[in-house]
Coordinates of C-alpha atoms in Angstrom, one line a residue:
Chain A
M1 CA 0.0 -0.1 -0.2
K2 CA 0.9 3.6 -0.7
L3 CA -0.3 6.6 0.9
P4 CA -2.1 9.2 -1.3
D5 CA -0.1 12.2 -2.9
K6 CA -1.8 15.5 -1.5
R7 CA 0.7 17.9 -3.6
C8 CA -1.1 20.7 -5.5
R9 CA -0.9 24.0 -7.0
I10 CA -1.3 26.7 -4.5
D11 CA -3.7 28.7 -6.6
Q12 CA -5.9 25.6 -7.2
A13 CA -6.2 24.8 -3.6
I14 CA -6.9 28.7 -2.8
A15 CA -9.6 28.7 -5.4
T16 CA -11.8 26.7 -3.4
I17 CA -12.5 29.6 -0.8
R18 CA -15.6 31.4 -1.4
D19 CA -16.9 34.8 -0.4
G20 CA -18.4 35.1 3.0
D21 CA -16.0 32.0 4.4
T22 CA -14.3 31.3 7.6
V23 CA -10.4 31.1 7.1
M24 CA -8.3 29.9 10.2
I25 CA -4.6 31.3 9.7
G26 CA -1.9 29.7 11.7
G27 CA 1.2 31.8 13.1
F28 CA 2.1 34.1 16.1
G29 CA 3.7 36.9 14.6
V30 CA 5.6 35.8 11.6
P31 CA 6.9 32.4 13.0
G32 CA 4.2 30.1 11.6
T33 CA 2.0 32.4 9.4
P34 CA 1.6 31.0 6.1
M35 CA 2.7 34.2 4.0
T36 CA 2.7 32.5 0.5
L37 CA -0.9 31.3 1.2
I38 CA -2.1 34.6 2.2
R39 CA -0.7 36.2 -1.2
A40 CA -2.4 33.6 -2.8
L41 CA -5.8 34.5 -1.1
V42 CA -5.0 38.3 -1.7
A43 CA -4.8 37.5 -5.4
H44 CA -7.6 35.0 -5.4
G45 CA -9.6 38.0 -4.1
A46 CA -12.6 36.3 -2.0
R47 CA -14.6 38.8 0.4
D48 CA -16.3 39.2 3.3
L49 CA -14.1 36.4 4.9
T50 CA -14.1 35.9 8.8
I51 CA -10.6 35.3 9.6
I52 CA -9.2 33.4 12.6
K53 CA -5.8 34.1 13.8
N54 CA -4.1 34.8 17.0
D55 CA -3.0 38.3 15.6
A56 CA -3.1 40.3 12.4
N57 CA 0.8 40.4 12.1
E58 CA 2.3 44.0 11.6
P59 CA 1.6 47.0 9.2
G60 CA 2.1 45.5 5.6
M61 CA 2.9 41.9 6.7
G62 CA 0.9 38.6 6.2
V63 CA -2.9 39.2 7.2
D64 CA -2.7 42.9 6.9
H65 CA -2.6 42.1 3.1
L66 CA -6.0 40.8 3.6
L67 CA -7.2 43.6 5.7
R68 CA -5.7 46.4 3.0
N69 CA -7.4 44.6 0.2
G70 CA -10.7 45.0 1.9
Q71 CA -11.3 41.0 2.0
V72 CA -12.0 40.7 5.4
S73 CA -15.4 41.5 7.4
R74 CA -14.6 39.9 10.8
L75 CA -11.6 38.9 12.8
I76 CA -11.8 36.6 15.8
T77 CA -8.2 37.0 17.4
T78 CA -6.5 37.7 20.5
H79 CA -4.1 40.8 20.2
L80 CA -3.8 43.3 17.6
G81 CA -0.9 45.0 19.3
L82 CA 1.7 45.5 16.7
N83 CA -0.8 46.2 13.9
S84 CA -1.7 49.6 14.1
H85 CA -3.7 49.5 10.9
A86 CA -5.7 46.8 12.3
I87 CA -6.7 48.9 15.0
G88 CA -7.6 51.7 12.9
L89 CA -10.0 49.4 10.9
M90 CA -11.5 48.2 14.1
N91 CA -11.7 51.6 15.6
A92 CA -13.6 53.0 12.3
G93 CA -15.9 49.9 12.4
D94 CA -14.6 48.4 8.9
I95 CA -14.1 45.4 10.7
R96 CA -15.6 43.5 13.4
V97 CA -13.1 42.2 16.1
E98 CA -13.6 39.4 18.6
F99 CA -11.4 39.2 21.0
N100 CA -10.3 35.9 23.1
A101 CA -8.3 35.2 25.7
Q102 CA -5.3 33.3 23.8
G103 CA -5.6 30.1 25.5
I104 CA -9.4 29.9 25.2
L105 CA -8.9 30.7 21.4
A106 CA -6.8 27.7 21.3
E107 CA -9.0 25.7 23.2
R108 CA -11.9 26.7 20.9
I109 CA -10.1 25.6 17.9
R110 CA -9.1 22.3 19.5
A111 CA -12.4 21.4 20.5
G112 CA -13.6 22.3 17.1
G113 CA -10.9 19.8 15.6
S114 CA -11.9 17.3 18.2
G115 CA -15.6 16.8 17.8
I116 CA -16.2 18.6 20.9
C117 CA -19.0 21.5 20.7
A118 CA -17.9 23.8 23.4
V119 CA -15.4 24.0 26.1
L120 CA -16.0 25.2 29.8
S121 CA -13.7 27.7 31.4
D122 CA -13.5 30.3 34.4
I123 CA -11.2 32.3 32.5
G124 CA -12.5 35.9 32.0
I125 CA -15.3 35.9 35.0
G126 CA -15.6 39.4 36.3
T127 CA -14.3 40.9 33.1
E128 CA -15.6 42.4 29.9
L129 CA -14.7 39.2 28.0
A130 CA -17.6 37.3 30.1
Q131 CA -20.2 39.5 28.5
G132 CA -22.9 37.7 26.7
K133 CA -21.5 34.2 27.5
Q134 CA -23.7 31.5 28.6
V135 CA -22.6 30.9 32.4
V136 CA -22.9 27.2 33.8
E137 CA -22.2 25.8 37.4
M138 CA -19.8 23.1 37.6
A139 CA -17.7 21.8 40.3
G140 CA -19.6 24.2 42.4
K141 CA -18.3 27.3 40.1
P142 CA -19.7 29.4 37.6
H143 CA -17.9 28.6 34.1
L144 CA -18.2 30.5 31.0
V145 CA -19.4 28.3 27.9
E146 CA -16.9 28.7 25.2
P147 CA -18.3 27.2 21.8
A148 CA -15.9 25.2 19.8
L149 CA -14.7 27.2 16.8
R150 CA -14.3 25.5 12.9
A151 CA -13.5 26.8 9.5
D152 CA -14.3 26.3 6.0
V153 CA -10.5 26.4 5.5
A154 CA -7.5 26.3 7.4
L155 CA -4.1 27.9 6.1
I156 CA -1.2 26.0 7.6
H157 CA 2.7 26.6 7.4
A158 CA 4.7 23.9 8.4
D159 CA 8.4 23.2 8.2
R160 CA 8.5 20.2 6.8
A161 CA 6.2 17.5 5.0
D162 CA 5.8 14.5 3.2
P163 CA 3.5 14.0 0.0
F164 CA 0.4 12.7 2.2
G165 CA 0.7 15.8 4.2
N166 CA 2.1 14.7 7.5
L167 CA 3.6 18.1 9.0
A168 CA 6.4 18.9 11.4
Y169 CA 6.9 22.5 12.9
V170 CA 9.6 24.4 13.9
A171 CA 10.5 26.5 16.9
T172 CA 7.8 28.9 18.0
A173 CA 6.4 28.7 14.2
R174 CA 4.1 25.9 15.6
N175 CA 1.4 28.1 17.8
F176 CA -1.8 27.4 16.5
N177 CA -0.9 25.9 13.3
P178 CA -1.5 22.1 14.8
L179 CA -4.9 22.9 16.4
M180 CA -6.0 25.0 13.1
A181 CA -4.9 21.9 10.9
M182 CA -7.8 19.6 12.7
A183 CA -10.3 22.3 12.8
A184 CA -11.0 23.2 9.5
R185 CA -13.3 21.3 6.6
C186 CA -10.5 22.1 4.1
V187 CA -7.0 22.3 5.4
I188 CA -4.3 23.6 3.0
A189 CA -0.9 23.4 4.0
E190 CA 2.5 25.1 2.9
A191 CA 5.9 23.4 3.5
E192 CA 9.2 24.8 3.3
T193 CA 10.4 21.1 2.4
V194 CA 8.4 18.1 1.1
V195 CA 10.5 14.9 1.5
P196 CA 9.7 11.7 0.1
L197 CA 7.3 9.3 2.1
G198 CA 9.0 7.9 4.7
A199 CA 11.7 10.4 5.1
L200 CA 9.7 12.1 7.8
A201 CA 10.0 9.8 10.6
A202 CA 6.8 8.5 12.1
D203 CA 7.5 9.8 15.4
A204 CA 8.5 13.2 14.1
V205 CA 5.2 13.9 12.8
H206 CA 3.5 16.6 14.5
T207 CA 0.2 16.8 12.5
A208 CA -0.7 13.5 10.8
G209 CA -1.7 13.8 7.5
V210 CA -5.4 12.6 7.5
F211 CA -6.0 16.1 8.6
V212 CA -4.5 17.7 5.8
D213 CA -6.4 18.0 2.3
H214 CA -3.8 19.9 -0.1
L215 CA -0.1 20.4 0.2
A216 CA 2.0 23.1 -1.5
E217 CA 5.6 22.9 -1.2
L218 CA 7.4 26.3 -0.9
K219 CA 10.1 26.6 -3.5
E220 CA 11.9 29.4 -2.4
L221 CA 11.0 31.7 0.5
S222 CA 10.0 35.2 0.2
G223 CA 11.4 38.0 2.2
D224 CA 7.9 37.6 3.7
Y225 CA 9.6 34.8 6.2
A226 CA 12.6 37.3 7.1
V227 CA 13.6 38.2 10.6
V228 CA 11.6 41.7 11.2
Q229 CA 13.9 44.5 11.3
R230 CA 12.4 46.8 13.8
Chain B
M1 CA 15.4 54.7 31.8
S2 CA 15.6 56.3 35.0
S3 CA 17.6 54.7 38.0
A4 CA 14.6 54.4 40.2
K5 CA 13.0 52.3 37.6
N6 CA 16.2 50.2 36.9
R7 CA 16.1 49.6 40.9
M8 CA 12.6 48.5 40.6
I9 CA 13.5 46.2 38.2
A10 CA 16.6 44.8 40.0
R11 CA 14.7 44.5 43.1
A12 CA 11.7 42.4 41.3
A13 CA 14.2 40.2 39.9
R14 CA 15.0 39.3 43.6
E15 CA 11.3 37.9 43.7
I16 CA 12.2 34.8 41.7
A17 CA 13.7 32.0 43.5
P18 CA 15.8 29.0 42.2
G19 CA 13.5 26.4 40.5
M20 CA 10.6 28.6 39.5
V21 CA 9.0 28.4 36.2
V22 CA 8.1 32.3 35.6
N23 CA 6.5 33.9 32.6
L24 CA 7.9 38.0 32.1
G25 CA 5.2 39.9 30.6
I26 CA 5.8 42.5 27.8
G27 CA 7.5 45.7 28.7
M28 CA 9.5 46.2 31.9
P29 CA 8.8 42.8 33.3
T30 CA 10.9 41.6 30.4
K31 CA 13.9 43.4 31.7
V32 CA 14.0 41.3 34.9
V33 CA 15.9 38.8 33.1
N34 CA 18.7 41.3 32.8
H35 CA 19.3 41.0 36.7
L36 CA 19.4 37.2 36.7
A37 CA 22.7 35.4 36.8
S38 CA 23.3 33.4 33.7
D39 CA 23.5 30.4 35.8
F40 CA 20.6 31.0 38.0
P41 CA 18.5 27.9 38.1
V42 CA 14.9 28.9 36.6
C43 CA 12.4 28.1 33.7
L44 CA 11.2 31.3 31.9
H45 CA 7.9 30.5 30.0
T46 CA 6.6 32.3 26.8
E47 CA 3.1 31.9 25.7
N48 CA 3.5 31.5 22.3
G49 CA 5.3 27.9 23.0
L50 CA 8.6 28.0 24.5
T51 CA 10.0 26.9 28.0
G52 CA 13.8 27.7 28.5
I53 CA 14.2 31.0 27.2
G54 CA 17.6 32.1 25.9
P55 CA 19.2 35.4 25.3
V56 CA 17.7 38.1 22.8
L57 CA 19.9 37.8 19.9
P58 CA 20.8 40.8 17.4
P59 CA 18.9 40.6 13.9
E60 CA 21.7 39.1 12.1
R61 CA 21.9 35.9 14.5
A62 CA 18.4 35.8 15.0
D63 CA 16.2 32.5 13.9
R64 CA 13.4 33.9 12.0
N65 CA 11.2 30.9 13.6
L66 CA 12.0 31.7 17.1
I67 CA 10.3 34.7 18.9
D68 CA 8.8 35.5 22.3
A69 CA 5.3 36.7 22.8
G70 CA 6.4 40.1 22.7
G71 CA 7.9 39.2 19.1
A72 CA 11.8 39.9 20.3
Y73 CA 14.1 37.1 18.7
V74 CA 15.1 34.8 21.8
S75 CA 17.3 32.0 21.8
T76 CA 17.2 28.6 23.5
I77 CA 19.3 27.1 26.0
P78 CA 20.1 23.4 26.7
G79 CA 16.9 22.0 27.8
S80 CA 14.4 24.0 26.0
A81 CA 11.4 22.6 24.6
F82 CA 8.9 24.1 22.1
F83 CA 5.1 23.2 22.2
D84 CA 1.8 24.3 20.7
S85 CA -0.5 27.3 21.9
A86 CA -3.1 24.9 23.6
T87 CA -0.4 23.4 25.6
S88 CA 1.4 26.4 26.3
F89 CA -1.9 27.5 28.2
A90 CA -2.7 24.3 29.6
M91 CA 0.5 25.1 31.6
V92 CA -0.9 28.4 32.6
R93 CA -4.7 27.5 33.6
S94 CA -3.1 24.5 35.5
G95 CA -1.1 26.1 37.8
R96 CA 2.4 25.1 36.5
L97 CA 3.7 29.0 36.6
D98 CA 5.0 29.7 39.9
L99 CA 5.3 33.6 39.2
T100 CA 4.3 35.7 36.6
M101 CA 5.2 39.5 36.3
L102 CA 3.0 41.7 34.6
G103 CA 2.7 45.7 33.6
A104 CA -0.4 47.7 35.0
F105 CA -2.4 50.5 34.4
E106 CA -4.3 50.3 37.6
V107 CA -4.0 47.9 40.6
S108 CA -6.7 47.9 43.5
A109 CA -6.4 47.7 47.1
N110 CA -7.8 44.0 47.0
G111 CA -5.5 42.9 44.1
D112 CA -7.7 43.9 41.1
L113 CA -5.5 44.5 37.8
A114 CA -6.5 46.6 34.8
N115 CA -3.6 46.2 32.1
W116 CA -5.3 45.5 28.6
K117 CA -7.7 48.3 27.7
I118 CA -8.3 52.1 28.0
P119 CA -11.7 52.4 26.3
G120 CA -11.3 55.0 23.6
K121 CA -7.6 55.1 23.8
F122 CA -6.0 51.5 23.9
S123 CA -7.7 48.4 22.9
P124 CA -5.2 46.2 21.4
G125 CA -6.7 43.1 22.7
V126 CA -6.1 41.1 25.8
G127 CA -3.4 38.2 24.5
G128 CA -2.7 35.6 27.4
G129 CA -3.1 38.2 29.7
I130 CA -6.4 37.4 31.4
E131 CA -5.0 33.5 31.7
L132 CA -1.5 34.8 33.4
A133 CA -3.3 37.4 35.7
Q134 CA -5.7 34.7 36.8
K135 CA -4.1 31.3 36.9
A136 CA -0.3 31.9 37.9
R137 CA 0.5 30.7 41.3
R138 CA 1.7 34.3 42.1
V139 CA 1.2 37.3 40.4
V140 CA 3.5 40.6 40.6
V141 CA 3.0 43.8 39.0
L142 CA 5.8 45.9 37.8
T143 CA 4.7 49.7 37.1
T144 CA 5.6 53.2 37.7
H145 CA 3.9 54.5 40.8
T146 CA 2.1 57.2 38.8
D147 CA 1.0 57.8 35.4
R148 CA 2.6 60.0 33.3
A149 CA 0.1 62.6 34.2
G150 CA 1.2 62.2 37.9
A151 CA -2.2 60.5 38.7
P152 CA -1.8 57.3 41.3
K153 CA -2.2 53.7 39.8
L154 CA -2.7 52.1 42.9
K155 CA -6.3 52.7 43.7
Q156 CA -8.9 51.8 46.1
Q157 CA -11.0 50.3 43.2
C158 CA -10.0 50.4 39.6
T159 CA -12.0 52.3 36.9
L160 CA -10.5 50.8 33.8
P161 CA -11.9 47.4 32.3
L162 CA -10.0 44.4 34.5
T163 CA -7.8 41.9 33.5
A164 CA -8.8 39.9 36.6
C165 CA -10.1 40.3 39.7
G166 CA -8.2 39.9 43.1
C167 CA -5.3 38.3 41.4
V168 CA -2.3 40.9 42.6
A169 CA 0.1 39.9 45.4
R170 CA 2.6 42.4 45.4
V171 CA 3.1 45.5 43.4
F172 CA 6.9 46.9 42.6
T173 CA 7.3 50.5 41.9
D174 CA 9.5 53.3 41.2
M175 CA 8.7 54.1 44.6
A176 CA 8.0 51.3 46.7
V177 CA 7.2 47.5 47.4
I178 CA 3.6 47.3 48.2
D179 CA 1.8 44.2 49.2
I180 CA -2.0 43.6 48.8
T181 CA -3.3 42.1 52.1
E182 CA -6.6 41.5 53.5
R183 CA -6.5 45.1 54.8
G184 CA -5.5 46.4 51.8
F185 CA -2.0 48.0 50.4
A186 CA 0.6 47.5 52.7
L187 CA 4.2 49.1 52.3
I188 CA 6.8 46.6 52.3
E189 CA 9.8 48.7 51.3
T190 CA 10.7 51.9 49.9
L191 CA 13.1 53.3 47.2
E192 CA 16.4 54.7 48.6
G193 CA 15.6 58.3 49.4
I194 CA 11.4 58.1 49.2
S195 CA 9.8 58.3 52.4
P196 CA 6.8 56.3 53.5
G197 CA 4.7 59.5 53.7
E198 CA 5.7 60.3 50.0
V199 CA 4.5 56.6 49.0
A200 CA 1.2 57.1 51.0
N201 CA 0.6 60.6 49.5
A202 CA 0.9 58.8 45.6
T203 CA -1.3 56.2 46.6
D204 CA -4.8 56.6 45.8
A205 CA -5.9 54.3 48.7
P206 CA -5.0 53.7 52.2
L207 CA -1.9 52.7 53.0
I208 CA -0.9 50.2 55.7
L209 CA 2.6 51.4 56.9
P210 CA 5.2 49.5 59.2
E211 CA 5.9 50.1 62.6
A212 CA 9.6 50.6 62.0
P213 CA 10.9 52.3 59.0
P214 CA 10.8 49.7 55.9
P215 CA 14.1 48.4 54.5
T216 CA 15.1 50.4 51.1
F217 CA 15.9 49.2 47.5

């Protein structure tokens, strides 16, 4: 037996994204942000997107290209502190922003990828992040109901992959990628290197290829991935 | 940076005991690491998925895939570990952090912390702040004693949106070390050259003074 080959052209994979879709995008800052897939989504032009991403990168980088192209109507995130442009769009009412506690965003995504409809947590009780959320009593204490998050598409950046879509991440580029890679109907991964089947040791796989639908090899890394000079 | 701030940061560094797992928040808390000896046994955690944070590297030596939660290009040390964001906050929420040091806009006399939002002025999102403040075993704050306009940041009650309720154990400022006790703010130490009365005047809540002159730092 041989595992299927999921390698494809980036533009063909991205072409499945439709107006109004919810798109998860991995990354925490530059590390782990699928810069090439984002550029392809900008070129594709799908609009009215809900983006789920930890942060909005920085002005002129990553997700900010989607914001500047007017493709984003809603952003589910934790922190925009490094992107003044995104904060400006939020304050002007041009995008709707839902802030989550960072670990709760991770757990909501993990639940979405695990077939669990919500998680309960006491994080944020007594703060404005609790406003409007259902409260249930559990273990004698109030907990907030945090609904699972799923997306139509997840865009993932991996360091190494094999043709089946087994993925391995590197350093702090892991962050939300393995969680989002489980939580979307269609998972598109870009990998810096694609090795032959068997060359990525079974023990070294961080995301099992079962979760991945399309895999694109990055022939060369653009400057988008470089160390940010501040 | 003023020498008072430097002394505050150096004093806060003494709060870290050998063997602790510690998260240092963005801003002044991050600078605490500069006051730890290179062989001091401590495990630093950053929310984006690293324990065992090594020194910040200059751009030419930086690893493009290795940052801390504030975006600084850090490094690993022998024994470092990487993990995903869910695991990172599992550590936080399940009580694996012995200590976190955070910044503040306001701290109340019962230990409420406000450090993420100034409505109409500053609202970048809370990031991992709520979970750190709510779940670290010990939460201490590093802040200037007053804001730029001279208004006290230690108050009877916070007026800004809260990060977490009743979470702060101790505050290090450029004037004093103050504990949050059941009876409110208690003066523990003063900056050399600052009197307890001056600290009390700069604090917008009753300040419990020690019977003897407090130690200085």
